[in-house]
XYZ file of C-alpha atoms in Angstrom:
610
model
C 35.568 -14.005 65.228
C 37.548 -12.009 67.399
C 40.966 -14.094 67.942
C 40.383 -15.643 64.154
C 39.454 -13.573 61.970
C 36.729 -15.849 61.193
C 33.452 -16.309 61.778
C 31.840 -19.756 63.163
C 28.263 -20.432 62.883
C 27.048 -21.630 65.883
C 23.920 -22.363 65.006
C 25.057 -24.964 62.151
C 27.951 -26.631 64.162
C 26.984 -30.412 64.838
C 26.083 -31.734 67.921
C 27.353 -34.996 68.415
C 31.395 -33.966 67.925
C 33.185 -36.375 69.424
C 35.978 -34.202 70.757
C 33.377 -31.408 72.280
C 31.905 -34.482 74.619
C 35.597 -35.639 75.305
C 36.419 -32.437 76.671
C 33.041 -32.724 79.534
C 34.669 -36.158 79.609
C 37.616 -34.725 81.346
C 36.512 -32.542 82.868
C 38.399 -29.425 81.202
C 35.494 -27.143 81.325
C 37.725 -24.058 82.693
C 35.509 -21.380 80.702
C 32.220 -23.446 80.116
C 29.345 -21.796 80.842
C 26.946 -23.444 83.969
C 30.026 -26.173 83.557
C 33.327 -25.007 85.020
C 32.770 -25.503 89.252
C 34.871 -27.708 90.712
C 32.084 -30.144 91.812
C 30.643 -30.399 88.482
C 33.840 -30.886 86.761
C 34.002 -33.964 89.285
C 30.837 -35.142 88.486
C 31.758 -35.021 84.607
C 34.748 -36.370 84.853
C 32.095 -39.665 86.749
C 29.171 -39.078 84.095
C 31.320 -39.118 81.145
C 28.320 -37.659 79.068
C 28.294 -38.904 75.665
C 25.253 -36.538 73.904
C 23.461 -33.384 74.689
C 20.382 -34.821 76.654
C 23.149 -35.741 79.320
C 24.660 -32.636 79.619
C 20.900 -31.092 80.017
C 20.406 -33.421 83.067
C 23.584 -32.846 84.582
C 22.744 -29.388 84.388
C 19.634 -29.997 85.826
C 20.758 -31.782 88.569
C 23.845 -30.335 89.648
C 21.766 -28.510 92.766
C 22.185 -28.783 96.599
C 18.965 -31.186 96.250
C 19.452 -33.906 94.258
C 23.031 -34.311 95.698
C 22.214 -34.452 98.442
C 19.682 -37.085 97.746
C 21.703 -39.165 95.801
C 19.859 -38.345 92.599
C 23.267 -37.562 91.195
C 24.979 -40.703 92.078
C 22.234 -42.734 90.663
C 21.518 -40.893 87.659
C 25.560 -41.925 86.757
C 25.022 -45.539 87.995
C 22.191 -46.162 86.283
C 23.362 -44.254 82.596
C 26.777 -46.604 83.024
C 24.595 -49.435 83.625
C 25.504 -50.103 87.433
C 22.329 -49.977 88.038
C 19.560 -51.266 85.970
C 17.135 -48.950 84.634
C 13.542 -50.180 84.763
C 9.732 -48.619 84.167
C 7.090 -49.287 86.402
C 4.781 -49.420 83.612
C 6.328 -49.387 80.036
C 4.177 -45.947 79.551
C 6.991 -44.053 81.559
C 9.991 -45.232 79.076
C 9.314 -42.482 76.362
C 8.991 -40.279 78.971
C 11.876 -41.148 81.464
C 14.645 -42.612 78.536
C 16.538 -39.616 78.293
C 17.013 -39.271 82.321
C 17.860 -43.189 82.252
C 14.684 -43.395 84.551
C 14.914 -40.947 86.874
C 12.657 -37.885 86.997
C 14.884 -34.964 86.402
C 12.625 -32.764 85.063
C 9.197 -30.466 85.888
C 8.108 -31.399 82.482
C 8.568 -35.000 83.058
C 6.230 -34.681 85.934
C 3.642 -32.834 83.793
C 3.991 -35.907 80.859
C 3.512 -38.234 83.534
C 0.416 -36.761 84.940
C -0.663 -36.232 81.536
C -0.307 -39.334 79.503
C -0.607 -41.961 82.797
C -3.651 -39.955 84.326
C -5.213 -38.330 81.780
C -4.598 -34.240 82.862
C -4.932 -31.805 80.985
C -1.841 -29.583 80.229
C -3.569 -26.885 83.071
C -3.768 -29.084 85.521
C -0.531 -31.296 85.498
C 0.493 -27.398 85.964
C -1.398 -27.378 88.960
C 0.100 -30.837 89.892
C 3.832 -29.642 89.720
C 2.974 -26.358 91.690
C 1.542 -28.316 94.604
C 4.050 -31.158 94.639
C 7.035 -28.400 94.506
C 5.282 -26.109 97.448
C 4.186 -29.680 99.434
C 0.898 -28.402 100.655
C -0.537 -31.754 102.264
C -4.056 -31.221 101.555
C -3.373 -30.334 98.406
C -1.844 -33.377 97.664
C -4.240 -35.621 99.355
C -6.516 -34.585 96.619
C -4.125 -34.606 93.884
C -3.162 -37.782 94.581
C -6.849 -39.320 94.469
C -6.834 -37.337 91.222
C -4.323 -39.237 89.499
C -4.905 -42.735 90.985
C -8.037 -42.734 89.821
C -7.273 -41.296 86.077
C -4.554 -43.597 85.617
C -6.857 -46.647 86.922
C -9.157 -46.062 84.291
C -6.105 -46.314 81.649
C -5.842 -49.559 82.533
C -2.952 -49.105 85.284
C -2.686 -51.081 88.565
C -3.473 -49.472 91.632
C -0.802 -50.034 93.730
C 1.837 -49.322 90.823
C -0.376 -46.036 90.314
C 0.293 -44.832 93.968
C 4.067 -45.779 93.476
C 4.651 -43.948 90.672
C 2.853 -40.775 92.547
C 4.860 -41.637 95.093
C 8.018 -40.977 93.287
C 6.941 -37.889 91.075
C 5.783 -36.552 94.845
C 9.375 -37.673 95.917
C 11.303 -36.562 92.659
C 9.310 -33.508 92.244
C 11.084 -31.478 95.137
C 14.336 -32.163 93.113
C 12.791 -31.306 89.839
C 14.150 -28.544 87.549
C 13.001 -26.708 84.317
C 13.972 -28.925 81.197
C 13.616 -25.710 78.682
C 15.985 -23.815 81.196
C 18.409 -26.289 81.047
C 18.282 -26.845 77.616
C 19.012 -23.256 76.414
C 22.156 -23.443 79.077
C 23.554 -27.127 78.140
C 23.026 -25.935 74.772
C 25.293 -22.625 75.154
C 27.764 -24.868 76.861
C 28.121 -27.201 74.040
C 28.893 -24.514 71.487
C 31.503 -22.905 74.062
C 32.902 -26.487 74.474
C 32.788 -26.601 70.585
C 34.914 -23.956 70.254
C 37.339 -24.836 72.697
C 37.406 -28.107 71.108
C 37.869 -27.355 68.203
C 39.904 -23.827 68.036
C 41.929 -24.303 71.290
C 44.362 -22.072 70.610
C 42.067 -19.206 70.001
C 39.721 -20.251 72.664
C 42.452 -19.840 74.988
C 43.023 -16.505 73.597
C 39.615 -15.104 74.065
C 39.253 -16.602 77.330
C 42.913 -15.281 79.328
C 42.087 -12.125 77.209
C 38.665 -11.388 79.118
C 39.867 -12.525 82.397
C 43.186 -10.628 82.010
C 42.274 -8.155 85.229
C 41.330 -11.213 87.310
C 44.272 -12.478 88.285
C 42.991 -15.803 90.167
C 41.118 -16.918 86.989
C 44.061 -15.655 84.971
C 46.217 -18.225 86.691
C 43.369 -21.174 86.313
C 43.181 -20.943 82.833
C 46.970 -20.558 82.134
C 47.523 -23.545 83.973
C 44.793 -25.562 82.295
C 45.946 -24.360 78.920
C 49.532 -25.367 79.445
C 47.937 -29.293 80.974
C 45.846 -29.436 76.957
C 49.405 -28.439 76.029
C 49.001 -25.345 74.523
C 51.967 -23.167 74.662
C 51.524 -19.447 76.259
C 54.507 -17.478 75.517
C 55.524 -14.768 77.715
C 54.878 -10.938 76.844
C 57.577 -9.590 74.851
C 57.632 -5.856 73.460
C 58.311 -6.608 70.018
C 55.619 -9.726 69.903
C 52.806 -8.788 72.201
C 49.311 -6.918 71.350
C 47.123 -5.492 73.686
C 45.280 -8.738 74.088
C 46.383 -12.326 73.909
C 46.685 -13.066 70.296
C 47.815 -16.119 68.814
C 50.946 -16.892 66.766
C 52.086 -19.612 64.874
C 54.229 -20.679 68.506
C 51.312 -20.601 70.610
C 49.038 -17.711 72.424
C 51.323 -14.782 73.382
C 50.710 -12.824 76.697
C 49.224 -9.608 76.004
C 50.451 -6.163 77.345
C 47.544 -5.128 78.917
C 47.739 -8.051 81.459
C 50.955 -6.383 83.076
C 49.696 -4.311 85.854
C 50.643 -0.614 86.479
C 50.950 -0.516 81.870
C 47.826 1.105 80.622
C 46.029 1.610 77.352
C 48.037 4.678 76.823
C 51.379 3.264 77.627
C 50.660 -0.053 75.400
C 49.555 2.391 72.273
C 52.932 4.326 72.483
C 54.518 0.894 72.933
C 52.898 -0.319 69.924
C 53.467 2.721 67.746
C 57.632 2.511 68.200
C 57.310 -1.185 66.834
C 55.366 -0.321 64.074
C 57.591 2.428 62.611
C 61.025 0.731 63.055
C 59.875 -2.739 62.634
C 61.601 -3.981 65.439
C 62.627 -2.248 69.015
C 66.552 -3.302 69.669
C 67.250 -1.860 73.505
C 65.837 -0.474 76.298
C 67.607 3.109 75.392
C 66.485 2.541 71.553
C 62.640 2.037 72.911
C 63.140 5.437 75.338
C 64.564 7.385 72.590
C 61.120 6.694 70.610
C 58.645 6.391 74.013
C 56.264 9.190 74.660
C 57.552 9.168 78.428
C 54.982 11.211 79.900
C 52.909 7.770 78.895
C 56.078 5.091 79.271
C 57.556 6.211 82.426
C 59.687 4.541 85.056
C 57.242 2.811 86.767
C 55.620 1.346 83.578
C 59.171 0.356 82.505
C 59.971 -1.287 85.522
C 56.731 -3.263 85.642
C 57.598 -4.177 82.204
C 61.268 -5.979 83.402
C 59.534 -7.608 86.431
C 57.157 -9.399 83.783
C 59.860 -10.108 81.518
C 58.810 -8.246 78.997
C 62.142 -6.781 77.925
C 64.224 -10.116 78.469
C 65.443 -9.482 75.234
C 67.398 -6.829 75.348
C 69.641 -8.791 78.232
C 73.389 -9.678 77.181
C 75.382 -12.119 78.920
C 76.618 -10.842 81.773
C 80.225 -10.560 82.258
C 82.483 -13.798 83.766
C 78.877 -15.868 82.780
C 78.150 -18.432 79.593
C 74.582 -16.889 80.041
C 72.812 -14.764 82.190
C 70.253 -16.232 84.485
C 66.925 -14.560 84.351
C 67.325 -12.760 87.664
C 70.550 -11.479 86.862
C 69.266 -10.188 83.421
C 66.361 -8.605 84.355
C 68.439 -7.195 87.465
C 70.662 -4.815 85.303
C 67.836 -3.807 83.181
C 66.273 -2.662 86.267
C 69.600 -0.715 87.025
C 69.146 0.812 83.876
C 66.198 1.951 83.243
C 67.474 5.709 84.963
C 69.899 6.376 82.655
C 67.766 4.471 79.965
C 64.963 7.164 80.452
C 67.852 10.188 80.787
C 68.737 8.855 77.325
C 65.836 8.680 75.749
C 64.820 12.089 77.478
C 67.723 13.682 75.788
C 67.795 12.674 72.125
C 64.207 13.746 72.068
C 65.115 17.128 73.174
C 67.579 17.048 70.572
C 65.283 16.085 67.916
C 62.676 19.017 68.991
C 65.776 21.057 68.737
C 66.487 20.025 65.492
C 69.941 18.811 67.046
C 71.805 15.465 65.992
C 74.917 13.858 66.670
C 77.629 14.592 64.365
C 77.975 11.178 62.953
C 74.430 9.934 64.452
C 75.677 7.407 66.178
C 73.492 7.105 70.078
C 75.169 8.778 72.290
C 74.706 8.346 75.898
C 75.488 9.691 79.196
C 79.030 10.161 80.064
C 80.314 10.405 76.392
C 80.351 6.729 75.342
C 78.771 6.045 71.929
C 77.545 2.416 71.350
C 76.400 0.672 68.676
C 73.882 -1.089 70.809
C 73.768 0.741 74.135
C 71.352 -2.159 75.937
C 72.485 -2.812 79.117
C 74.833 0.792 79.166
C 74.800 0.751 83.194
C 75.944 -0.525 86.225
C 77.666 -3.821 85.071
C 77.968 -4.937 88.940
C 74.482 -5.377 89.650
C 73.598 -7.895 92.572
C 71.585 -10.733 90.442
C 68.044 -11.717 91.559
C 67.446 -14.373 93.508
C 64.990 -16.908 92.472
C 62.345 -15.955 94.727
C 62.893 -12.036 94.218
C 62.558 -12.969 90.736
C 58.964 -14.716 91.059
C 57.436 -12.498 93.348
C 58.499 -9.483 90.860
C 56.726 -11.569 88.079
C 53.754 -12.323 91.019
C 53.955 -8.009 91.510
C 54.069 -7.325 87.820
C 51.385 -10.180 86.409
C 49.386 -11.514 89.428
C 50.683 -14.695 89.212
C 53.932 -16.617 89.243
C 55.272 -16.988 85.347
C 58.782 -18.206 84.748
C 58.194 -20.681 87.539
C 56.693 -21.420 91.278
C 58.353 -21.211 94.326
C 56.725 -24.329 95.296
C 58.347 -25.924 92.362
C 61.621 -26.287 93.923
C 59.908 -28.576 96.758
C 56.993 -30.539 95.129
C 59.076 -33.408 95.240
C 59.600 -33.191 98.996
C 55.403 -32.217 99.172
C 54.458 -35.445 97.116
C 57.052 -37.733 99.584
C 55.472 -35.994 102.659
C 51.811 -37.340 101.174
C 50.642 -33.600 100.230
C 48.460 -33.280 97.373
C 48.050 -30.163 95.216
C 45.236 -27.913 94.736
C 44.341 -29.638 91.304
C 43.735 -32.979 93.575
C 41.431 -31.373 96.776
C 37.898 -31.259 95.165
C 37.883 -34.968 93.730
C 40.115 -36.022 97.194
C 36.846 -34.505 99.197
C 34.231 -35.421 96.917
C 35.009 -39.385 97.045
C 37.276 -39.291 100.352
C 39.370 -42.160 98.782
C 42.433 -43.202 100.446
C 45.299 -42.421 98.477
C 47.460 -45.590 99.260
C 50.516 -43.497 100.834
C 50.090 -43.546 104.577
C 51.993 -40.646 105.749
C 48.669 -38.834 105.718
C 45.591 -40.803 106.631
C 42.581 -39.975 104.534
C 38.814 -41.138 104.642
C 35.629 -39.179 106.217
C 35.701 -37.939 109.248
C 33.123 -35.409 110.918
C 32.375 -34.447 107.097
C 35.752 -33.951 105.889
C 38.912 -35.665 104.567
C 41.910 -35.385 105.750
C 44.455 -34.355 103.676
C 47.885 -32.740 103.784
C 48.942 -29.787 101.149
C 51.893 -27.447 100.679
C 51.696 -23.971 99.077
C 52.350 -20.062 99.648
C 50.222 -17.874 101.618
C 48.365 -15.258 99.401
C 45.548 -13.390 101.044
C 45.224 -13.430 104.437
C 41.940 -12.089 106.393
C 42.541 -11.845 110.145
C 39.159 -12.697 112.151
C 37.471 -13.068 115.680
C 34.890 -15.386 117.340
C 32.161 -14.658 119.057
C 34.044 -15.073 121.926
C 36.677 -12.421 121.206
C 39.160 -15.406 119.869
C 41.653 -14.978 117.130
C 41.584 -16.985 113.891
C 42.077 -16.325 110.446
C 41.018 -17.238 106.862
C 43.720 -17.417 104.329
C 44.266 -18.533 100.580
C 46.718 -20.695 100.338
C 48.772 -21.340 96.490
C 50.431 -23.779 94.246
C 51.295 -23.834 90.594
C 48.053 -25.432 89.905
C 45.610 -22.970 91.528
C 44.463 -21.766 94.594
C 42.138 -22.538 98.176
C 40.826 -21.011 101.017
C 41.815 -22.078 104.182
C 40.031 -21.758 107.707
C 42.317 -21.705 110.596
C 40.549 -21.806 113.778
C 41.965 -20.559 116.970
C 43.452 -23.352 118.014
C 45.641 -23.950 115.307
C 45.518 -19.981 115.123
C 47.614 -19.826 118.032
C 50.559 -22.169 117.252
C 50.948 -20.337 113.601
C 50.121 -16.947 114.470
C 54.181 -16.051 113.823
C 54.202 -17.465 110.069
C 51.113 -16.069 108.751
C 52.456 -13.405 106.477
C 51.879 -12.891 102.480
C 54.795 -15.239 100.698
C 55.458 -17.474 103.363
C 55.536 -21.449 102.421
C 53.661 -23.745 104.591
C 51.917 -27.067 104.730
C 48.568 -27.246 105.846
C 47.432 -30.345 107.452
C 43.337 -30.565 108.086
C 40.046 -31.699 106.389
C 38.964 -30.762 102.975
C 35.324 -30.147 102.365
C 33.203 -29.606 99.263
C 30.301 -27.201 99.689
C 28.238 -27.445 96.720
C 30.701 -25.490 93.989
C 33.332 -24.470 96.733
C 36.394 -26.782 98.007
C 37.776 -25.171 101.628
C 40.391 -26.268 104.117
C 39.949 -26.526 107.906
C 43.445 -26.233 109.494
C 44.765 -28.330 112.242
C 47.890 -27.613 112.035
C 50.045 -25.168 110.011
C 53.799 -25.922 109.658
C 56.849 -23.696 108.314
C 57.663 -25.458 104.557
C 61.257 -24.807 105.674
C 60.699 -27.132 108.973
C 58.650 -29.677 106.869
C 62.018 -30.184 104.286
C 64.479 -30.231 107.630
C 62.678 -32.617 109.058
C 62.445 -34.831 106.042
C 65.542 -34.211 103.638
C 68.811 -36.473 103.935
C 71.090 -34.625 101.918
C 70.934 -31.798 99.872
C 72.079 -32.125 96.401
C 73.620 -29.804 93.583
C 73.301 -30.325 90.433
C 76.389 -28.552 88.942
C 78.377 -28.640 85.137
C 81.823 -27.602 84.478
C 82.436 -25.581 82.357
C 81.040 -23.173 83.642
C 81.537 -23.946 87.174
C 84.944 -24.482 88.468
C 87.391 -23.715 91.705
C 85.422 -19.981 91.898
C 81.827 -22.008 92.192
C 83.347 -24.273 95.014
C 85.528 -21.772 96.743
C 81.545 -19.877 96.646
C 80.285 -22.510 97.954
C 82.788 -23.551 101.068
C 82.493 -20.237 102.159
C 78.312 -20.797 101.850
C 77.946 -23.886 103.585
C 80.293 -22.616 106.913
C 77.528 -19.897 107.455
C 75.096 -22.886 107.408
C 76.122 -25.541 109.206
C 73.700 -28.676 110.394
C 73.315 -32.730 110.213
C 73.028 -32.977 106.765
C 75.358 -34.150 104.025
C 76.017 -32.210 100.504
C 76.367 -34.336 97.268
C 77.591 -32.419 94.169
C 75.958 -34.195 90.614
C 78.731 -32.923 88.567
C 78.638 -33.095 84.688
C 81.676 -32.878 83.195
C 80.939 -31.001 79.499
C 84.788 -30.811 78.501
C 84.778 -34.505 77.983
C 84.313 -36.655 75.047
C 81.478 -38.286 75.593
C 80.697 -35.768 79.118
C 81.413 -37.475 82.001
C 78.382 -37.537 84.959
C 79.844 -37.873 88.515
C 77.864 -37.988 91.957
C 80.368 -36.600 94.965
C 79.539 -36.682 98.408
C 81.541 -34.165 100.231
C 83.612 -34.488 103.204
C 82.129 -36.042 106.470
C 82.788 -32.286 107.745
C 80.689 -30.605 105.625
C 77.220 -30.651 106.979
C 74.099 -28.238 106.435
C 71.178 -27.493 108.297
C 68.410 -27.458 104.786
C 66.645 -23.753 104.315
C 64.964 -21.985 101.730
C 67.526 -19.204 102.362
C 70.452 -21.634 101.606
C 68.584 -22.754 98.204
C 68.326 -19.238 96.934
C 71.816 -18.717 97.656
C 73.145 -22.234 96.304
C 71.178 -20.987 93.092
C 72.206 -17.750 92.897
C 75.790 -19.100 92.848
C 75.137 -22.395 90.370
C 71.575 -21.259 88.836
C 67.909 -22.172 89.015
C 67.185 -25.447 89.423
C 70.216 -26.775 90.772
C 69.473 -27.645 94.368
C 67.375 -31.027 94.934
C 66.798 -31.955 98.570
C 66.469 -36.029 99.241
């Protein structure tokens, strides 16, 4: 009702929508209730449940016990027909159908001891009590109890002490059926809605979790995989809250950090009474800056929140992001000295003579923007992200692992996405760069990413180690490094570095973790693996300038490695496509330092490494 404007009724929504099961089916149960761990997503994605009385046993039986047992496992066989399913006496169908013949629930235990034995309701109570708490006397007697009741129903001996046998066995495992219910039913109507209303769903959801920036990133990631489009905050199109828009769910302002309540309101209140805000000095001239003040401003630019009032920057076709957002930055000063002044004029009851926006130094503009320093060093790429990582708590306009995933996924890493079904059925992957399969409880696996969090710890023994969590585009995992591997990577464990992690991958119940063996420097991971290094250029823009830039580049970095320029010729009719090699001479030793630079001369995105 919220995010709509609607209301849905719950209560009268149907139960067997097809699209509701598909998403269980996939496993896209980011912001299901009881649904959205990594292990059970895994064991959806196996179970494919098709109707509510499967997602009440899943729910029932995702628990430390029956997975361990292999009630899980069998419970999916047997409901995909794998394994047959088969009564002991055709008196236990009714009773066991749902659970395709495995005892799931307390209740089932009760209805077996009931209907099989004859006990009353009372003391099949008493039954599940003393199978649950395994009191051995006890059961001696219990067990007498209900061989002899069900032997007098006409039941076989011997298949009567099997079946107690198995409620004894099953009964350890067993969970509450009306507990389960009420949750798999509150899942299903979540799932409904995100079904059905995914836009809005999303909404609600990155809304609530705005402050927590690791679930933040999740769902944004999972919303962009079901393809729905989140659009990046903008001060003329942003609320408070996510809200969605005929393009797709737009950030909301109160997800930048360092903006508050106060700040948004003010924000909010200049849009509404001129319709639309033009420039950074237009938006100062209306802010209440005790509320809007430099820091809030800035945070804004590092989110990208202003990238509209950017104008191509001098000698350029277009600005790059981090050059754009770089002279806003250098503006917001005399932005704020601006907007400082006409409001003192205004309390004055001062104007300009012709009321045209004056600003400092005499200059009157019709659209004073980017008024300012107009030499401003552009951002590089990865000043550019971690500003958006300071400003949002998580990477927006891109990930600095982006630039390398292709080098990752030819090394054999996998992403964070892959590591819970990678350790939950330790298949081999086919690419044998990085053995996988079980070994002392893990898998071995191979993953690249950027430190976040890092927690330095010590042994018993007084040793050194450390616990970090370790990021990619799709998410994020923690990562044990003992003190072995402690030692050797002691020197590149700092917030932002890129490394790969090589070690086993372990599922605990809900939680996937790492165990380092080894912890390498990204940038010695591409040296060691790139051929060339590629640059993906057009012309125009880029002419003698760009290459006279980049001679002067490549002598500061010189190595073993050749440079191909992928030039597009745009002046041509039809353009012409050309791939260069340069000069035998011209040789580079591979870094992330020479990428930024490459980029910061031709743009983001341009350097490839083979």
């Amino acid at each position: 009702r919220a995010t709509t404007g609607t209301i849905v009724d719950l209560d009268t929504i149907p139960l067997d929508d097809p699209k509701t099961y598909q998403i269980f089916a996939d496993g896209q149960t980011y912001g299901i209730f009881q649904f959205e761990s990594s292990g059970m997503r895994d064991i959806l994605r196996k179970a494919k449940p098709q109707r509510l009385d499967d997602l009440i046993a899943l729910n029932a039986l995702y628990r430390p016990g029956p997975l361990r047992s292999g009630m899980v496992d069998d419970f999916i066989a047997r409901k995909h027909g794998k394994v047959k399913v088969s009564y002991e006496v055709k008196e236990l169908e009714p009773i066991l159908a749902d659970t395709y013949g495995v005892i799931a629930y307390q209740e089932q235990v009760m209805r077996i001891a009931s209907v099989l034995a004859g006990f009353t309701l009372g003391e099949a109570d008493l039954l599940r009590k003393a199978m649950g708490k395994k009191k051995a006397d006890v059961m001696q007697a219990q067990r007498q109890k209900f061989v002899e009741g069900a032997v007098k129903r006409g039941i076989n001996e011997k298949k009567a002490t099997k079946i107690f046998d198995l409620m004894e066995h099953f009964a350890g495992y067993g969970f509450n059926k009306s507990h389960s219910t009420a949750y798999a039913l509150l899942a299903y109507q979540t799932a409904y809605l995100k079904a059905n209303y995914p836009w809005h769903f999303a909404a609600a959801l990155l809304t609530i979790e705005s402050q927590n920036t690791d679930k933040l990133a999740m769902y944004l990631a999972e919303s962009r995989e079901r393809g729905i489009p989140v659009l990046p905050p903008d001060v003329n199109k942003s609320q408070l809250a996510f809200t969605v828009t005929a393009e797709g769910v737009r950030f909301g302002l109160t997800a930048i950090r360092n903006v508050g309540e106060g700040a948004i309101a003010s924000i909010l209140g200049v849009r509404a009474a001129s319709g639309r805000v033009t420039s950074l000095h237009g938006l100062c001239a209306d802010l209440d800056l005790r509320l809007v003040n430099k820091r809030v401003l800035e945070s804004l630019v590092k989110a990208g929140a202003l990238d509209q009032f950017g104008a191509p920057v001098t000698g350029s076709a277009a600005p790059s992001l981090g050059a754009l957002r770089a002279r806003l930055m250098a503006t917001i000063d005399l932005a704020c000295e601006h907007g400082a002044r006409r409001q003192r004029d205004r309390d004055q009851g001062q104007a300009q003579l012709f009321g045209g926006a004056a600003i400092d130094g005499g200059e009157d503009v019709a659209d004073p923007t980017l008024a300012g320093p107009m030499n401003v060093e552009p951002w590089t790429e990865a000043q550019q992200l971690a500003y958006e990582k300071e400003a949002l708590g998580l990477y927006w306009s891109g990930h600095p692992i982006d630039r390398v995933a292709a080098e990752l996924k030819t090394f054999g890493a996998k992403t964070t996405a892959d590591l819970a079904s990678v350790a939950a059925s330790g298949a081999d992957t086919g690419n044998s760069s990085v053995p996988y399969g079980r070994r002392n409880g893990g898998v071995d696996v191979a993953i690249g990413g950027i430190i976040g969090a890092i927690r330095q710890l010590k042994t018993r023994k007084g040793d050194r180690m450390a616990v970090i969590m370790l990021e990619d585009p799709h998410g994020s995992v923690e990562v044990v490094i003992f003190p072995e591997a402690y030692t050797k990577a002691a020197s590149m464990l700092e917030s932002g570095a890129m490394v790969v992690v090589k070690g086993k991958v372990e599922l605990d119940e809900e939680t996937v973790r790492m165990m380092a063996s080894e912890v390498l420097p990204l940038d010695a991971m591409r040296q060691k693996m790139a051929k060339e290094m590629s640059i993906k250029l057009t012309s125009p823009p880029h002419g003698r300038a760009t290459f006279e830039a980049l001679a002067d580049l490549f002598a500061k970095h010189r190595g073993d490695r050749r440079v191909v320029l992928e030039l597009e010729l745009r002046d041509q009719a039809p353009p012409i496509r050309l791939r260069a090699p340069l000069a035998a001479q011209v040789r580079v030793q591979p870094s992330d330092q020479l990428a930024s630079e490459v980029e910061r001369i031709c743009g983001a995105g341009s350097v490839v490494l083979r």
